[in-house]
Coordinates of C-alpha atoms and ligand atoms in Angstrom, one line a residue:
M1 CA 15.8 -165.1 53.1
K2 CA 14.0 -167.1 50.5
S3 CA 10.8 -167.8 51.8
S4 CA 7.5 -168.1 50.3
G5 CA 7.0 -171.1 52.4
I6 CA 8.6 -169.8 55.5
V7 CA 5.9 -168.3 57.6
S8 CA 8.0 -166.7 60.2
L9 CA 11.4 -166.6 61.6
A10 CA 9.8 -166.0 65.0
L11 CA 12.7 -167.3 66.9
S12 CA 11.9 -168.9 70.2
L13 CA 15.5 -168.8 71.1
S14 CA 16.4 -167.5 74.4
V15 CA 19.5 -165.7 75.6
L16 CA 21.2 -166.5 78.8
I17 CA 22.0 -163.5 81.0
F18 CA 24.1 -163.7 84.1
S19 CA 23.2 -161.2 86.8
C20 CA 24.3 -161.1 90.4
G21 CA 25.8 -164.5 89.8
K22 CA 22.4 -165.8 89.0
K23 CA 21.5 -167.3 85.6
E24 CA 18.2 -165.8 84.2
E25 CA 16.6 -166.6 80.9
V26 CA 15.4 -163.6 79.0
P27 CA 13.5 -164.4 75.8
S28 CA 15.1 -162.8 72.8
P29 CA 12.9 -160.5 70.8
K30 CA 10.7 -162.1 68.2
I31 CA 11.8 -161.5 64.6
G32 CA 9.2 -161.6 61.9
L33 CA 9.6 -163.0 58.4
I34 CA 12.5 -161.5 56.6
A35 CA 12.3 -161.1 52.8
E36 CA 14.8 -159.8 50.3
K37 CA 12.5 -157.8 48.0
A38 CA 8.7 -157.9 48.5
M39 CA 6.2 -158.7 51.1
V40 CA 2.5 -158.9 51.9
V41 CA 1.2 -159.1 55.5
S42 CA -2.5 -159.6 56.1
A43 CA -5.1 -161.2 58.4
R44 CA -5.0 -164.6 56.5
E45 CA -2.1 -166.6 55.2
E46 CA -4.1 -167.4 52.0
A47 CA -4.6 -163.7 51.3
S48 CA -0.9 -162.9 51.9
Q49 CA 0.1 -165.8 49.6
I50 CA -2.2 -164.8 46.8
G51 CA -0.9 -161.2 47.0
L52 CA 2.6 -162.6 46.9
K53 CA 1.8 -164.8 43.9
I54 CA 0.7 -161.7 42.0
L55 CA 3.9 -159.9 42.9
Q56 CA 5.9 -162.9 41.8
K57 CA 4.0 -162.9 38.5
G58 CA 5.3 -159.4 37.8
G59 CA 2.4 -157.5 39.3
N60 CA 3.1 -154.5 41.5
A61 CA 1.7 -153.4 44.9
F62 CA -1.5 -152.1 43.4
D63 CA -2.1 -155.4 41.6
A64 CA -1.4 -157.3 44.8
M65 CA -3.8 -154.9 46.6
M66 CA -6.7 -156.1 44.4
A67 CA -5.8 -159.8 44.9
T68 CA -5.2 -159.5 48.7
E69 CA -8.3 -157.5 49.3
M70 CA -10.5 -160.0 47.4
A71 CA -8.8 -163.0 49.0
L72 CA -9.6 -161.5 52.4
A73 CA -13.3 -161.2 51.3
V74 CA -13.2 -164.9 50.6
T75 CA -11.3 -166.2 53.6
F76 CA -12.1 -163.6 56.2
P77 CA -15.7 -162.6 55.8
F78 CA -15.6 -161.2 59.3
A79 CA -14.1 -158.0 57.9
G80 CA -12.7 -158.7 54.4
N81 CA -15.4 -157.6 52.0
L82 CA -17.1 -156.6 48.8
G83 CA -20.0 -155.1 50.8
G84 CA -17.9 -152.5 52.7
G85 CA -15.2 -149.9 52.1
G86 CA -11.8 -148.7 53.1
F87 CA -8.8 -146.4 52.6
M88 CA -5.4 -146.9 50.9
V89 CA -2.3 -144.8 51.4
Y90 CA 0.6 -145.4 48.9
R91 CA 4.2 -144.3 48.5
M92 CA 5.8 -145.0 45.1
A93 CA 9.4 -146.0 44.8
D94 CA 10.2 -142.5 43.6
G95 CA 8.8 -141.0 46.8
S96 CA 5.5 -139.7 45.4
T97 CA 2.6 -140.3 47.7
G98 CA -1.2 -140.3 47.6
S99 CA -4.3 -142.0 49.0
I100 CA -7.7 -143.3 47.9
D101 CA -10.9 -143.0 49.9
Y102 CA -13.3 -145.8 49.1
R103 CA -15.4 -145.3 52.2
E104 CA -19.1 -146.2 52.1
K105 CA -21.6 -143.4 51.6
A106 CA -25.0 -142.8 53.1
P107 CA -27.8 -143.7 50.5
M108 CA -29.7 -140.8 49.0
A109 CA -32.8 -141.7 51.0
A110 CA -30.8 -141.4 54.3
S111 CA -31.7 -138.7 56.7
K112 CA -30.3 -137.1 59.8
D113 CA -32.8 -138.6 62.3
M114 CA -33.3 -142.0 60.6
F115 CA -32.1 -143.9 63.7
L116 CA -34.1 -141.8 66.2
D117 CA -37.6 -142.8 67.5
E118 CA -40.5 -140.4 68.0
N119 CA -39.0 -139.3 71.3
G120 CA -35.7 -138.5 69.7
D121 CA -34.0 -141.6 71.3
F122 CA -31.2 -143.4 69.4
L123 CA -32.3 -146.8 68.1
S124 CA -28.8 -148.4 68.1
Q125 CA -30.1 -151.8 66.8
L126 CA -31.1 -150.2 63.5
S127 CA -27.7 -148.7 62.8
T128 CA -25.8 -151.9 63.7
K129 CA -28.0 -154.8 62.5
G130 CA -30.1 -155.3 59.4
A131 CA -30.3 -153.6 56.0
L132 CA -30.9 -150.1 57.1
A133 CA -27.4 -150.1 58.7
S134 CA -25.6 -150.4 55.4
G135 CA -23.9 -147.6 53.5
V136 CA -23.3 -147.8 49.8
P137 CA -20.2 -150.1 49.4
G138 CA -16.9 -148.7 48.0
T139 CA -14.5 -151.6 48.0
I140 CA -14.8 -152.7 44.4
A141 CA -14.6 -149.1 43.2
G142 CA -11.5 -148.5 45.3
I143 CA -9.5 -151.5 44.2
F144 CA -10.4 -151.0 40.5
E145 CA -9.6 -147.3 40.7
A146 CA -6.2 -147.9 42.3
Q147 CA -5.3 -150.9 40.1
S148 CA -6.4 -149.2 36.9
K149 CA -4.3 -146.1 37.6
F150 CA -1.1 -147.9 38.8
G151 CA -1.3 -151.6 38.3
K152 CA 0.4 -153.7 35.6
L153 CA -1.7 -156.8 35.2
K154 CA -5.2 -157.4 33.9
P155 CA -7.9 -157.6 36.6
S156 CA -9.0 -161.0 35.2
E157 CA -5.5 -162.3 35.7
I158 CA -5.3 -160.9 39.3
L159 CA -8.7 -162.2 40.3
Q160 CA -8.3 -165.8 38.9
P161 CA -6.4 -167.2 41.9
V162 CA -9.1 -165.6 44.2
I163 CA -11.9 -167.2 42.2
D164 CA -10.1 -170.5 42.4
L165 CA -9.8 -170.1 46.2
A166 CA -13.5 -169.4 46.6
K167 CA -14.3 -172.5 44.4
N168 CA -11.8 -174.9 45.9
G169 CA -12.2 -173.6 49.5
F170 CA -10.0 -172.7 52.4
V171 CA -9.4 -174.3 55.8
V172 CA -11.4 -172.7 58.7
T173 CA -9.2 -171.7 61.6
A174 CA -10.2 -172.3 65.2
A175 CA -10.7 -168.6 65.9
Q176 CA -12.8 -168.3 62.8
A177 CA -15.0 -171.3 63.6
D178 CA -15.6 -169.8 67.0
R179 CA -16.6 -166.4 65.6
L180 CA -19.0 -168.0 63.0
K181 CA -20.6 -170.1 65.8
R182 CA -21.1 -167.1 68.0
N183 CA -22.9 -165.2 65.2
R184 CA -24.8 -168.0 63.6
E185 CA -28.2 -167.3 65.3
T186 CA -27.9 -163.6 64.2
F187 CA -27.2 -164.7 60.6
I188 CA -30.3 -166.8 60.7
D189 CA -32.3 -164.1 62.4
V190 CA -31.4 -161.5 59.7
N191 CA -31.3 -163.7 56.6
G192 CA -33.5 -166.8 57.3
P193 CA -32.7 -170.4 58.1
H194 CA -31.4 -171.3 54.6
T195 CA -28.7 -168.6 54.6
F196 CA -25.2 -169.9 53.7
F197 CA -23.7 -169.3 57.2
A198 CA -26.6 -171.0 58.9
R199 CA -24.6 -174.2 58.5
E200 CA -22.4 -175.5 61.3
I201 CA -18.8 -174.8 60.5
R202 CA -15.9 -176.4 62.5
A203 CA -12.3 -175.7 62.7
G204 CA -10.4 -177.7 60.0
D205 CA -13.4 -177.7 57.6
T206 CA -12.7 -176.7 54.1
L207 CA -15.2 -173.9 53.2
K208 CA -16.1 -173.4 49.6
I209 CA -18.2 -170.4 48.5
P210 CA -19.2 -171.1 44.9
V211 CA -21.6 -168.2 44.7
L212 CA -18.9 -165.7 45.7
A213 CA -16.7 -167.3 43.0
A214 CA -19.4 -166.7 40.4
T215 CA -19.8 -163.0 41.6
L216 CA -16.0 -162.6 41.3
E217 CA -16.0 -164.2 37.9
R218 CA -18.6 -161.7 36.6
I219 CA -16.5 -158.8 38.1
A220 CA -13.3 -160.2 36.5
K221 CA -15.1 -160.2 33.2
N222 CA -17.1 -157.0 33.4
G223 CA -15.0 -154.9 35.7
R224 CA -16.2 -152.5 38.4
D225 CA -19.4 -151.7 36.5
E226 CA -20.6 -155.3 37.2
F227 CA -20.8 -154.3 40.9
Y228 CA -22.3 -150.8 40.4
T229 CA -24.5 -151.1 37.4
G230 CA -24.6 -154.8 36.4
E231 CA -26.4 -157.9 37.6
T232 CA -24.6 -157.7 40.9
A233 CA -26.0 -154.2 41.5
K234 CA -29.5 -155.3 40.7
I235 CA -29.4 -158.2 43.1
L236 CA -27.8 -156.2 45.8
A237 CA -30.3 -153.3 45.7
R238 CA -33.2 -155.8 45.5
Y239 CA -32.1 -157.8 48.5
I240 CA -31.4 -154.8 50.6
Q241 CA -34.8 -153.3 49.9
E242 CA -36.5 -156.6 50.6
K243 CA -34.9 -156.5 54.0
G244 CA -36.1 -153.0 54.7
G245 CA -33.0 -151.1 53.6
I246 CA -32.8 -148.0 51.4
I247 CA -29.9 -148.6 49.0
T248 CA -31.1 -148.2 45.4
E249 CA -29.5 -149.1 42.0
A250 CA -29.1 -145.3 41.6
D251 CA -27.0 -145.1 44.8
L252 CA -24.7 -147.8 43.5
A253 CA -24.5 -146.3 40.0
S254 CA -23.4 -143.0 41.4
Y255 CA -20.7 -144.3 43.8
Q256 CA -17.2 -143.1 43.1
A257 CA -13.9 -143.7 45.0
V258 CA -12.0 -140.4 45.6
W259 CA -8.3 -139.7 45.4
R260 CA -7.3 -137.5 48.4
D261 CA -4.2 -135.8 49.5
P262 CA -2.8 -137.7 52.5
I263 CA -1.9 -136.1 55.8
I264 CA 1.9 -135.6 55.7
Y265 CA 3.7 -134.3 58.7
P266 CA 7.1 -134.6 60.2
Y267 CA 7.7 -136.2 63.6
R268 CA 11.3 -135.7 64.7
D269 CA 13.4 -137.1 61.7
L270 CA 10.5 -139.1 60.3
K271 CA 7.8 -138.2 57.8
I272 CA 4.3 -139.6 58.7
I273 CA 2.0 -140.2 55.6
S274 CA -1.5 -141.1 56.7
M275 CA -5.1 -141.0 55.8
A276 CA -7.0 -137.7 55.6
P277 CA -10.7 -137.1 56.4
P278 CA -13.2 -138.7 56.1
S279 CA -10.9 -140.8 58.2
S280 CA -9.8 -139.2 61.4
G281 CA -6.8 -141.5 61.5
G282 CA -4.1 -139.2 60.0
V283 CA -5.2 -136.0 61.8
T284 CA -5.5 -137.7 65.2
L285 CA -2.3 -139.7 64.8
V286 CA -0.3 -136.6 63.9
Q287 CA -2.0 -134.5 66.7
I288 CA -0.9 -137.1 69.3
L289 CA 2.7 -137.4 67.9
K290 CA 3.1 -133.6 67.8
M291 CA 1.9 -133.4 71.4
L292 CA 4.5 -136.0 72.4
E293 CA 7.3 -134.4 70.4
P294 CA 8.6 -132.0 73.0
Y295 CA 9.2 -134.9 75.5
D296 CA 12.1 -137.3 75.7
L297 CA 10.2 -140.6 75.4
Q298 CA 13.3 -142.8 75.6
A299 CA 14.2 -141.1 78.9
L300 CA 10.7 -141.8 80.3
G301 CA 11.1 -145.5 79.4
H302 CA 8.9 -147.9 77.5
H303 CA 5.7 -148.6 79.4
S304 CA 6.8 -146.6 82.4
P305 CA 4.0 -144.9 84.3
E306 CA 5.1 -141.5 82.9
Y307 CA 5.3 -142.8 79.3
I308 CA 1.7 -144.1 79.6
Q309 CA 0.5 -140.9 81.2
L310 CA 1.9 -138.8 78.5
L311 CA 0.4 -140.9 75.7
V312 CA -3.0 -141.1 77.5
E313 CA -3.1 -137.3 78.0
A314 CA -2.2 -136.6 74.4
E315 CA -4.8 -139.1 73.3
R316 CA -7.5 -137.6 75.5
R317 CA -7.0 -134.2 74.0
A318 CA -6.7 -135.4 70.4
Y319 CA -9.9 -137.6 70.6
A320 CA -11.8 -134.6 72.0
D321 CA -10.9 -132.7 68.9
R322 CA -11.6 -135.6 66.6
N323 CA -15.1 -136.1 67.9
Y324 CA -16.0 -132.4 67.5
Y325 CA -14.3 -131.3 64.3
L326 CA -14.0 -134.2 61.9
G327 CA -16.4 -135.5 59.3
D328 CA -16.7 -135.8 55.5
P329 CA -14.6 -133.0 54.0
D330 CA -17.0 -132.9 51.0
F331 CA -19.8 -131.8 53.5
V332 CA -18.1 -130.0 56.4
K333 CA -15.2 -127.6 56.6
I334 CA -12.4 -129.2 58.6
P335 CA -9.7 -127.0 60.1
V336 CA -6.9 -129.5 59.4
N337 CA -4.1 -126.9 59.4
E338 CA -5.3 -125.4 62.7
L339 CA -5.7 -128.7 64.4
L340 CA -2.1 -129.7 63.4
D341 CA -0.6 -126.3 64.3
T342 CA 2.4 -126.7 66.6
E343 CA 1.5 -123.8 68.9
Y344 CA -2.1 -125.0 69.2
L345 CA -1.0 -128.5 70.1
K346 CA 1.5 -127.1 72.7
S347 CA -1.3 -125.1 74.3
R348 CA -3.5 -128.3 74.4
M349 CA -0.9 -129.9 76.6
S350 CA -0.3 -126.9 78.8
N351 CA -2.5 -128.1 81.7
F352 CA -0.9 -131.6 81.7
S353 CA 1.0 -132.7 84.8
F354 CA 2.8 -135.9 85.6
E355 CA 1.4 -135.5 89.2
K356 CA -2.3 -136.1 88.4
A357 CA -4.6 -137.3 85.6
T358 CA -6.6 -134.7 83.8
R359 CA -10.3 -135.5 83.9
S360 CA -12.0 -135.9 80.5
S361 CA -14.8 -133.7 81.9
E362 CA -12.3 -130.9 82.1
I363 CA -11.3 -131.3 78.5
S364 CA -13.5 -130.5 75.6
Q365 CA -12.6 -129.8 72.0
G366 CA -10.0 -127.2 71.7
N367 CA -11.0 -123.7 70.7
I368 CA -10.4 -123.5 67.2
S369 CA -15.0 -134.7 68.6
F370 CA -16.7 -138.7 66.6
A371 CA -17.2 -142.6 66.0
E372 CA -16.4 -146.5 64.7
S373 CA -15.1 -150.9 65.1
M374 CA -12.9 -153.7 66.2
E375 CA -13.8 -155.7 63.1
T376 CA -11.9 -154.1 60.4
T377 CA -8.8 -155.6 58.7
H378 CA -5.5 -154.2 57.5
Y379 CA -2.8 -155.3 55.1
S380 CA 0.6 -153.9 54.2
I381 CA 2.4 -154.5 50.9
V382 CA 5.8 -153.6 49.5
D383 CA 6.7 -154.7 46.0
A384 CA 10.0 -155.5 44.4
E385 CA 10.2 -152.0 42.8
G386 CA 9.9 -150.4 46.3
N387 CA 6.3 -149.3 45.9
A388 CA 4.3 -149.5 49.2
V389 CA 0.6 -149.7 49.9
S390 CA -1.1 -149.5 53.3
V391 CA -4.7 -150.6 53.2
T392 CA -7.4 -150.8 55.9
T393 CA -10.8 -152.1 54.9
T394 CA -14.0 -152.9 56.8
L395 CA -17.6 -154.0 57.1
N396 CA -17.6 -152.1 60.5
G397 CA -18.9 -154.6 63.0
A398 CA -18.2 -158.3 62.9
Y399 CA -19.7 -159.5 59.6
G400 CA -21.1 -156.0 59.2
S401 CA -24.9 -155.7 59.4
K402 CA -25.1 -159.5 59.3
V403 CA -27.0 -159.1 56.1
Y404 CA -25.6 -161.8 53.8
I405 CA -26.7 -161.7 50.2
D406 CA -26.9 -165.4 49.4
E407 CA -27.3 -164.8 45.7
L408 CA -23.9 -162.9 45.7
G409 CA -22.0 -164.6 48.5
F410 CA -21.0 -161.7 50.7
F411 CA -22.0 -159.7 53.8
M412 CA -23.0 -156.0 53.8
N413 CA -21.5 -153.4 56.1
N414 CA -23.1 -151.6 59.1
E415 CA -21.1 -148.5 58.5
M416 CA -24.1 -146.2 59.1
D417 CA -23.3 -146.7 62.8
D418 CA -20.1 -144.7 62.3
F419 CA -22.2 -141.6 61.8
S420 CA -23.1 -139.6 64.8
A421 CA -26.8 -140.5 64.8
K422 CA -27.5 -138.3 67.8
P423 CA -24.8 -135.8 68.9
G424 CA -23.6 -136.7 72.4
V425 CA -24.8 -140.3 72.4
P426 CA -22.0 -143.0 72.0
N427 CA -21.9 -145.4 69.0
M428 CA -20.9 -149.1 69.3
F429 CA -17.4 -148.1 70.2
G430 CA -18.3 -145.6 72.8
L431 CA -17.3 -142.8 70.6
I432 CA -19.4 -139.7 70.9
G433 CA -19.9 -137.5 67.8
A434 CA -21.0 -134.1 66.9
A435 CA -22.8 -132.3 64.0
A436 CA -19.7 -132.6 61.7
N437 CA -20.4 -136.3 61.5
S438 CA -24.2 -136.2 61.3
I439 CA -26.1 -138.3 58.7
A440 CA -26.8 -136.7 55.3
P441 CA -27.6 -138.3 51.9
G442 CA -24.4 -139.1 50.0
K443 CA -22.2 -138.3 52.9
R444 CA -19.3 -140.5 54.1
M445 CA -19.2 -141.4 57.7
L446 CA -16.2 -140.6 59.8
S447 CA -13.7 -143.4 60.3
S448 CA -10.7 -144.2 62.5
M449 CA -8.9 -146.2 59.9
T450 CA -5.2 -145.2 59.9
P451 CA -3.3 -146.8 57.0
T452 CA 0.1 -145.2 57.4
I453 CA 3.5 -145.1 55.8
V454 CA 6.6 -143.7 57.6
E455 CA 9.6 -142.4 55.8
K456 CA 13.1 -142.0 57.4
D457 CA 15.8 -140.1 55.7
G458 CA 13.7 -139.7 52.7
K459 CA 13.3 -143.4 52.2
L460 CA 10.5 -145.9 52.8
W461 CA 10.7 -147.2 56.4
I462 CA 7.5 -148.6 57.9
V463 CA 4.1 -149.6 56.3
V464 CA 1.6 -150.1 59.1
G465 CA -2.1 -150.3 60.1
T466 CA -4.6 -152.2 62.1
P467 CA -8.3 -152.9 62.7
G468 CA -9.7 -151.9 66.1
G469 CA -12.3 -149.2 65.7
S470 CA -11.5 -146.3 68.0
T471 CA -8.3 -148.2 69.1
I472 CA -6.8 -148.2 65.6
I473 CA -5.1 -144.8 65.9
T474 CA -3.5 -145.5 69.3
S475 CA -2.3 -149.0 68.1
V476 CA -0.7 -147.5 65.0
L477 CA 0.8 -144.8 67.2
Q478 CA 2.3 -147.3 69.7
T479 CA 3.7 -149.5 66.9
I480 CA 5.5 -146.6 65.3
L481 CA 6.9 -145.4 68.7
N482 CA 8.0 -148.9 69.5
V483 CA 10.2 -148.9 66.5
A484 CA 11.2 -145.3 66.2
E485 CA 11.8 -144.5 69.9
F486 CA 12.6 -147.9 71.4
G487 CA 14.5 -149.6 68.6
M488 CA 12.2 -152.6 68.3
G489 CA 12.1 -154.8 65.2
M490 CA 8.7 -155.0 63.4
Q491 CA 7.5 -158.3 64.9
Q492 CA 8.5 -157.2 68.4
A493 CA 6.8 -153.8 68.0
V494 CA 3.6 -155.5 66.8
E495 CA 3.6 -158.0 69.7
S496 CA 4.2 -155.5 72.4
P497 CA 1.2 -155.1 74.7
R498 CA -1.0 -152.0 74.0
F499 CA -3.2 -149.6 75.9
H500 CA -5.8 -147.1 74.8
H501 CA -7.6 -143.9 75.8
Q502 CA -10.2 -142.1 73.7
W503 CA -11.3 -139.1 75.8
L504 CA -14.7 -140.6 76.6
P505 CA -15.3 -142.9 78.3
D506 CA -12.6 -141.6 80.6
L507 CA -10.9 -145.0 81.0
V508 CA -7.4 -146.2 80.2
N509 CA -7.9 -149.7 78.6
F510 CA -5.0 -152.1 79.0
E511 CA -4.7 -155.5 77.3
P512 CA -5.5 -157.9 80.0
N513 CA -2.7 -159.7 81.9
S514 CA -0.1 -157.8 79.9
F515 CA 1.0 -155.0 82.2
D516 CA 2.7 -155.0 85.5
S517 CA 0.4 -154.7 88.6
T518 CA 2.8 -152.1 90.2
L519 CA 2.4 -149.9 87.1
I520 CA -1.4 -150.2 87.2
S521 CA -1.4 -149.2 91.0
T522 CA 0.9 -146.2 90.3
L523 CA -1.4 -145.0 87.6
K524 CA -4.5 -145.5 89.8
A525 CA -2.8 -143.5 92.6
R526 CA -2.3 -140.6 90.1
G527 CA -6.0 -140.6 89.4
Y528 CA -6.3 -142.7 86.2
L529 CA -9.4 -144.8 85.8
I530 CA -8.3 -148.2 84.5
N531 CA -10.1 -150.9 82.6
E532 CA -8.2 -154.1 82.3
A533 CA -10.8 -156.7 83.0
N534 CA -13.1 -156.0 80.1
S535 CA -10.6 -154.8 77.6
P536 CA -10.7 -156.7 74.3
I537 CA -7.8 -157.2 72.0
I538 CA -6.5 -153.8 71.1
G539 CA -5.8 -154.0 67.4
K540 CA -4.2 -156.6 65.1
V541 CA -1.3 -154.8 63.5
D542 CA 0.1 -156.0 60.2
A543 CA 3.2 -154.1 59.2
I544 CA 6.5 -154.1 57.2
L545 CA 9.8 -152.5 58.3
V546 CA 12.6 -151.8 55.8
L547 CA 15.8 -152.9 57.5
P548 CA 19.0 -151.0 57.2
D549 CA 20.3 -153.5 54.6
G550 CA 17.1 -153.0 52.5
R551 CA 15.6 -156.3 53.4
L552 CA 12.0 -156.3 54.8
E553 CA 10.8 -157.6 58.2
G554 CA 7.2 -158.4 58.5
G555 CA 5.2 -157.9 61.7
A556 CA 2.1 -160.2 61.6
D557 CA 0.0 -159.8 64.7
P558 CA -0.3 -163.1 66.7
R559 CA -3.5 -161.8 68.3
G560 CA -5.2 -163.0 65.0
D561 CA -4.4 -165.6 62.3
D562 CA -2.3 -163.0 60.6
K563 CA 0.7 -164.0 58.4
A564 CA 3.4 -162.4 56.4
A565 CA 4.6 -163.8 53.0
G566 CA 7.6 -162.6 51.1
F567 CA 10.3 -163.3 48.6
Ligands
LIG601 N1 -15.7 -148.8 60.9 C1 -14.5 -148.6 61.5 C2 -13.8 -147.3 61.1 O1 -14.1 -146.8 60.0 O2 -13.1 -146.8 61.8

């Protein structure tokens, strides 16, 4: 389908079904945007369109990554960023794979107990709000590293449409206006009454950010060094220190993105390619899939009590391991092979029974745990050559630390909260960490980001990922299973309701009003503790599926303003 203008095929057609002589209307599954050759799916239509424009100009997926990531920083400051970090997993058209880690790092002046008071109590405000909460940003290093290695266009050419977008403005959506309003007092509290986002912003307003356009212009001219050693670095370090933070110019100058081998494991006839530590995403996703593999999921039925039990029990066990064993591989030894060993994972499930829930108090890390945010963002890209990138990037919390550098036009992350500031005490996502993820100077904090690519029969099949803090892994899992086990299309798989369990707290979270009450009662009777009332949106998945005829179907999550664009 030709399409740049077509946002979605999302058919609202219904099929008529005749049963027992009665006519019932069953909505037909949603179908996402279908494109012949190339696609970008992201949290904002403008970002997807700019990525697409770069692809149409002859750029490849890595060029489009730079454009999409920076367009999200302009139009989606909630999570899109220059002041944060992320992870990218790629698969080239020839089947070669790799990944880049541009996760933030603890500043050199950071220390293990920096968020504890004199009694050793955790001061969670300090790790979530204000300048001390920020790690050294990695985003600009990451996009330049990836683009310079694999891209085809000049960064200045790629960044020009983003600079124009920041100068000319974008239209604020209703959800965005609401989020900005809810956070306005905090922006003022952290940055003073004259900060850019102190203004009242309404849905439908056109928001121009000329200061960010100027920062991007300098980066387009001077490259990544502008951010790490240039004028931008000086302004950033000065503002952070004025606000009581500890990031120095030396911290910025020494930041490097790191190429890492992805986690690659088979699941049935598929190959899962996902992010390795310091993200827990790949290890935990594969652990869960391997625990599920011995079971016939199709026979259990989609969203049957037994299917939900099985996923929850596998998740419980995998998250207990995550929180104990995982951290920055440059600082701690992570037993990846042991954690992914088939016999080990079989033994982890040996005490599971469909009769009754296991209690999380009965499960600890296996003999051989961790932390993160809802306010991340993910985009998936496939270019016309067949190269794919799966990218998840974040400021951690909504608008990160809320520190907004007015001279530069962007927010800083609060990623220091993803460390385990005090073993055994939950972070903002209720995740409980251990020594492997304790704070140390120059260390990367553990993440849940799970940018993932799935191959089938040796060919590119799915590009997927999502925001959602601790729920990222389980949302990616369910999306893959929806397609692989239950034959859903990409949009349908993305829209399907989701549930989540993370070992502690020992609760199964369901998207509100999305699951049948009989199902919930059955699970309660089997001993599951359910949270439906206070369960936020679980992930916003943006994904691409390669259809049997080689065309692409986008899955853009309607839980956000997400959109696919393709040609
Ligand atoms: N800050 C969210 C994550 O890294 O998982």
